[in-house]
GROMACS .gro file of C-alpha atoms in nm:
model
  262
    1UNK     CA    1  11.936   9.230  10.436
    2UNK     CA    2  12.318   9.201  10.302
    3UNK     CA    3  12.466   9.269  10.676
    4UNK     CA    4  12.244   9.034  10.836
    5UNK     CA    5  12.016   9.359  10.982
    6UNK     CA    6  11.709   9.395  10.896
    7UNK     CA    7  11.543   9.760  10.883
    8UNK     CA    8  11.271   9.845  11.106
    9UNK     CA    9  10.905   9.705  11.058
   10UNK     CA   10  10.757  10.108  11.063
   11UNK     CA   11  11.044  10.172  10.790
   12UNK     CA   12  10.955   9.907  10.547
   13UNK     CA   13  10.587  10.010  10.565
   14UNK     CA   14  10.664  10.355  10.504
   15UNK     CA   15  10.875  10.313  10.231
   16UNK     CA   16  10.581  10.101  10.076
   17UNK     CA   17  10.344  10.346  10.160
   18UNK     CA   18  10.564  10.635   9.979
   19UNK     CA   19  10.584  10.466   9.652
   20UNK     CA   20  10.236  10.384   9.664
   21UNK     CA   21  10.142  10.735   9.731
   22UNK     CA   22  10.395  10.948   9.504
   23UNK     CA   23  10.433  10.699   9.238
   24UNK     CA   24  10.120  10.573   9.216
   25UNK     CA   25  10.003  10.946   9.173
   26UNK     CA   26   9.751  11.013   9.430
   27UNK     CA   27   9.976  11.211   9.640
   28UNK     CA   28  10.067  11.427   9.312
   29UNK     CA   29   9.722  11.467   9.216
   30UNK     CA   30   9.638  11.598   9.555
   31UNK     CA   31   9.937  11.852   9.564
   32UNK     CA   32   9.835  11.970   9.217
   33UNK     CA   33   9.476  11.995   9.325
   34UNK     CA   34   9.574  12.194   9.623
   35UNK     CA   35   9.828  12.420   9.403
   36UNK     CA   36   9.539  12.554   9.224
   37UNK     CA   37   9.320  12.640   9.533
   38UNK     CA   38   9.627  12.832   9.645
   39UNK     CA   39   9.692  13.021   9.305
   40UNK     CA   40   9.309  13.092   9.272
   41UNK     CA   41   9.347  13.233   9.641
   42UNK     CA   42   9.640  13.421   9.598
   43UNK     CA   43   9.536  13.572   9.265
   44UNK     CA   44   9.206  13.687   9.421
   45UNK     CA   45   9.421  13.835   9.732
   46UNK     CA   46   9.689  14.012   9.486
   47UNK     CA   47   9.480  14.159   9.197
   48UNK     CA   48   9.124  14.155   9.280
   49UNK     CA   49   9.011  14.471   9.377
   50UNK     CA   50   8.734  14.387   9.629
   51UNK     CA   51   9.044  14.238   9.837
   52UNK     CA   52   9.272  14.531   9.772
   53UNK     CA   53   9.187  14.640  10.137
   54UNK     CA   54   9.383  14.333  10.266
   55UNK     CA   55   9.766  14.460  10.341
   56UNK     CA   56  10.068  14.265  10.229
   57UNK     CA   57  10.073  14.101  10.591
   58UNK     CA   58   9.730  14.011  10.556
   59UNK     CA   59   9.759  13.851  10.245
   60UNK     CA   60  10.076  13.671  10.349
   61UNK     CA   61   9.871  13.560  10.672
   62UNK     CA   62   9.606  13.449  10.466
   63UNK     CA   63   9.841  13.220  10.206
   64UNK     CA   64   9.948  13.075  10.554
   65UNK     CA   65   9.655  12.995  10.706
   66UNK     CA   66   9.479  12.882  10.372
   67UNK     CA   67   9.792  12.643  10.314
   68UNK     CA   68   9.763  12.501  10.684
   69UNK     CA   69   9.424  12.456  10.639
   70UNK     CA   70   9.455  12.266  10.301
   71UNK     CA   71   9.746  12.072  10.386
   72UNK     CA   72   9.556  11.926  10.707
   73UNK     CA   73   9.301  11.838  10.486
   74UNK     CA   74   9.518  11.666  10.221
   75UNK     CA   75   9.674  11.441  10.512
   76UNK     CA   76   9.342  11.370  10.698
   77UNK     CA   77   9.230  11.257  10.339
   78UNK     CA   78   9.518  11.000  10.293
   79UNK     CA   79   9.570  10.904  10.681
   80UNK     CA   80   9.119  10.771  10.664
   81UNK     CA   81   9.210  10.584  10.357
   82UNK     CA   82   9.510  10.405  10.601
   83UNK     CA   83   9.343  10.097  10.733
   84UNK     CA   84   8.992  10.130  10.595
   85UNK     CA   85   9.120  10.136  10.290
   86UNK     CA   86   9.304   9.844  10.284
   87UNK     CA   87   8.996   9.637  10.420
   88UNK     CA   88   8.779   9.749  10.141
   89UNK     CA   89   9.058   9.625   9.903
   90UNK     CA   90   9.084   9.308  10.077
   91UNK     CA   91   9.450   9.340  10.121
   92UNK     CA   92   9.383   9.416  10.533
   93UNK     CA   93   9.435   9.014  10.573
   94UNK     CA   94   9.775   8.971  10.376
   95UNK     CA   95   9.921   9.324  10.543
   96UNK     CA   96   9.818   9.161  10.890
   97UNK     CA   97  10.028   8.853  10.814
   98UNK     CA   98  10.341   8.993  10.721
   99UNK     CA   99  10.603   8.956  11.023
  100UNK     CA  100  10.515   9.358  11.139
  101UNK     CA  101  10.399   9.465  11.489
  102UNK     CA  102  10.050   9.653  11.399
  103UNK     CA  103  10.114   9.945  11.576
  104UNK     CA  104  10.466   9.969  11.373
  105UNK     CA  105  10.224   9.942  11.067
  106UNK     CA  106  10.013  10.192  11.184
  107UNK     CA  107  10.351  10.401  11.232
  108UNK     CA  108  10.440  10.354  10.867
  109UNK     CA  109  10.116  10.422  10.711
  110UNK     CA  110  10.064  10.761  10.923
  111UNK     CA  111  10.462  10.854  10.869
  112UNK     CA  112  10.317  10.834  10.480
  113UNK     CA  113  10.000  11.050  10.514
  114UNK     CA  114  10.232  11.282  10.637
  115UNK     CA  115  10.461  11.321  10.401
  116UNK     CA  116  10.184  11.538  10.211
  117UNK     CA  117  10.232  11.807  10.444
  118UNK     CA  118  10.594  11.911  10.375
  119UNK     CA  119  10.533  11.889   9.999
  120UNK     CA  120  10.222  12.124  10.028
  121UNK     CA  121  10.415  12.323  10.201
  122UNK     CA  122  10.672  12.360   9.936
  123UNK     CA  123  10.419  12.421   9.716
  124UNK     CA  124  10.274  12.758   9.947
  125UNK     CA  125  10.646  12.887   9.978
  126UNK     CA  126  10.672  13.083   9.618
  127UNK     CA  127  10.342  13.265   9.748
  128UNK     CA  128  10.444  13.335  10.058
  129UNK     CA  129  10.740  13.495   9.896
  130UNK     CA  130  10.580  13.683   9.646
  131UNK     CA  131  10.348  13.852   9.841
  132UNK     CA  132  10.560  13.886  10.144
  133UNK     CA  133  10.844  14.039   9.987
  134UNK     CA  134  10.932  14.389  10.097
  135UNK     CA  135  10.722  14.393  10.447
  136UNK     CA  136  10.992  14.146  10.634
  137UNK     CA  137  10.716  13.887  10.731
  138UNK     CA  138  10.863  13.609  10.517
  139UNK     CA  139  11.102  13.462  10.762
  140UNK     CA  140  10.815  13.499  11.027
  141UNK     CA  141  10.564  13.302  10.778
  142UNK     CA  142  10.774  13.034  10.746
  143UNK     CA  143  10.838  12.925  11.078
  144UNK     CA  144  10.488  12.958  11.160
  145UNK     CA  145  10.367  12.807  10.895
  146UNK     CA  146  10.600  12.487  10.951
  147UNK     CA  147  10.514  12.498  11.318
  148UNK     CA  148  10.171  12.494  11.293
  149UNK     CA  149  10.132  12.291  11.034
  150UNK     CA  150  10.302  12.057  11.140
  151UNK     CA  151  10.148  12.003  11.479
  152UNK     CA  152   9.803  11.977  11.279
  153UNK     CA  153   9.885  11.780  11.026
  154UNK     CA  154  10.051  11.529  11.290
  155UNK     CA  155   9.721  11.615  11.466
  156UNK     CA  156   9.463  11.534  11.157
  157UNK     CA  157   9.675  11.266  11.015
  158UNK     CA  158   9.617  11.081  11.385
  159UNK     CA  159   9.253  11.140  11.390
  160UNK     CA  160   9.200  11.021  11.052
  161UNK     CA  161   9.408  10.699  11.151
  162UNK     CA  162   9.231  10.673  11.448
  163UNK     CA  163   8.869  10.650  11.262
  164UNK     CA  164   8.994  10.457  10.969
  165UNK     CA  165   9.065  10.153  11.224
  166UNK     CA  166   8.735  10.136  11.373
  167UNK     CA  167   8.513  10.254  11.041
  168UNK     CA  168   8.307   9.986  10.920
  169UNK     CA  169   8.402  10.104  10.527
  170UNK     CA  170   8.637  10.367  10.365
  171UNK     CA  171   8.349  10.605  10.292
  172UNK     CA  172   8.244  10.611  10.645
  173UNK     CA  173   8.599  10.689  10.741
  174UNK     CA  174   8.672  10.960  10.491
  175UNK     CA  175   8.322  11.110  10.562
  176UNK     CA  176   8.356  11.106  10.948
  177UNK     CA  177   8.723  11.225  10.905
  178UNK     CA  178   8.565  11.565  10.668
  179UNK     CA  179   8.298  11.603  10.923
  180UNK     CA  180   8.553  11.626  11.218
  181UNK     CA  181   8.739  11.881  11.025
  182UNK     CA  182   8.458  12.088  10.923
  183UNK     CA  183   8.348  12.132  11.271
  184UNK     CA  184   8.705  12.211  11.414
  185UNK     CA  185   8.723  12.464  11.100
  186UNK     CA  186   8.347  12.584  11.181
  187UNK     CA  187   8.459  12.829  11.452
  188UNK     CA  188   8.728  12.982  11.258
  189UNK     CA  189   8.438  13.204  11.075
  190UNK     CA  190   8.246  13.299  11.369
  191UNK     CA  191   8.232  13.702  11.391
  192UNK     CA  192   8.551  13.906  11.610
  193UNK     CA  193   8.228  13.965  11.849
  194UNK     CA  194   8.093  13.646  11.888
  195UNK     CA  195   8.499  13.505  11.975
  196UNK     CA  196   8.503  13.807  12.291
  197UNK     CA  197   8.399  13.740  12.665
  198UNK     CA  198   8.580  13.425  12.871
  199UNK     CA  199   8.379  13.169  12.650
  200UNK     CA  200   8.458  13.289  12.300
  201UNK     CA  201   8.805  13.305  12.406
  202UNK     CA  202   8.809  12.939  12.579
  203UNK     CA  203   8.641  12.826  12.268
  204UNK     CA  204   8.965  13.009  12.057
  205UNK     CA  205   9.192  12.836  12.291
  206UNK     CA  206   9.084  12.469  12.340
  207UNK     CA  207   8.991  12.420  11.963
  208UNK     CA  208   9.335  12.321  11.832
  209UNK     CA  209   9.231  12.419  11.442
  210UNK     CA  210   9.087  12.806  11.581
  211UNK     CA  211   9.388  12.848  11.821
  212UNK     CA  212   9.653  12.737  11.573
  213UNK     CA  213   9.479  12.982  11.261
  214UNK     CA  214   9.453  13.260  11.542
  215UNK     CA  215   9.825  13.222  11.636
  216UNK     CA  216   9.928  13.265  11.282
  217UNK     CA  217   9.712  13.561  11.262
  218UNK     CA  218   9.866  13.715  11.538
  219UNK     CA  219  10.234  13.685  11.426
  220UNK     CA  220  10.179  13.772  11.049
  221UNK     CA  221   9.885  14.008  11.076
  222UNK     CA  222   9.916  14.145  11.410
  223UNK     CA  223  10.300  14.177  11.382
  224UNK     CA  224  10.337  13.978  11.750
  225UNK     CA  225  10.665  13.841  11.832
  226UNK     CA  226  10.648  13.454  11.800
  227UNK     CA  227  10.688  13.377  12.160
  228UNK     CA  228  10.420  13.646  12.285
  229UNK     CA  229  10.116  13.457  12.182
  230UNK     CA  230  10.283  13.104  12.252
  231UNK     CA  231  10.039  12.945  12.483
  232UNK     CA  232   9.776  12.933  12.183
  233UNK     CA  233  10.020  12.640  12.066
  234UNK     CA  234   9.934  12.429  12.369
  235UNK     CA  235   9.611  12.303  12.246
  236UNK     CA  236   9.743  12.174  11.878
  237UNK     CA  237  10.059  12.008  12.057
  238UNK     CA  238   9.863  11.852  12.300
  239UNK     CA  239   9.604  11.744  12.040
  240UNK     CA  240   9.890  11.633  11.830
  241UNK     CA  241  10.068  11.428  12.113
  242UNK     CA  242   9.743  11.256  12.240
  243UNK     CA  243   9.550  11.199  11.923
  244UNK     CA  244   9.896  10.997  11.788
  245UNK     CA  245   9.944  10.819  12.131
  246UNK     CA  246   9.572  10.704  12.093
  247UNK     CA  247   9.639  10.579  11.741
  248UNK     CA  248   9.932  10.412  11.829
  249UNK     CA  249   9.776  10.222  12.114
  250UNK     CA  250   9.449  10.175  11.947
  251UNK     CA  251   9.658   9.990  11.589
  252UNK     CA  252   9.769   9.770  11.903
  253UNK     CA  253   9.426   9.589  11.867
  254UNK     CA  254   9.374   9.621  11.471
  255UNK     CA  255   9.165   9.305  11.358
  256UNK     CA  256   8.982   9.148  11.077
  257UNK     CA  257   8.626   9.181  11.069
  258UNK     CA  258   8.481   8.852  11.217
  259UNK     CA  259   8.364   8.630  10.930
  260UNK     CA  260   8.519   8.727  10.622
  261UNK     CA  261   8.838   8.877  10.487
  262UNK     CA  262   8.795   9.214  10.601
   0.00000   0.00000   0.00000
């Protein structure tokens, strides 16, 4: 830089990755696909007679839960491509030769993947306002959506980055990331009866995705205060911090595959 001070390495990587994600069109394509899915869900909630039993608070809760889950999917798809994609394209060697510490490379790539989450949430805001107007939940929906969605986005982004660091190919990294995501999401589809008792409650609270989704429901559907069920945020917060730390630690051991450019 002209003033003799250079930008941190992670910042340079972040700028390059943001250009690839957004100017390259991948981020816009994923966000557009997300908007189509959210539009379909909102249309069904608002107009389908089979779903008219849903009250407005439940409709807002559903939209926020779908937004949080889909935002996490967008982030994990981008993060799962971060390192394994470079290997598949034969560009990892060039990247590692750059004068940037490897953990800062990983941090820049993770931050770029996380940029998909606020974009997705901005897309969801008009739906939240439309369905929640008049029942006084729009403010809570924005706060809860940002809080839970940000924790889950960091957690899933870090998970995708860890898998991308160790996967043999980009295909394996994406497949493993989506498999883990589906495994975490599956318990949210269990009936209310299956979630009763100490085992069901333990599963609900220790699974970061189910805990986050239930927190959204408790606040927006049941009308609880933001603080009343805050213990449900412990698992998402711990998982987000732990996985981000693991991703950065593992990035320090980032290597090319022996015997080849990968």
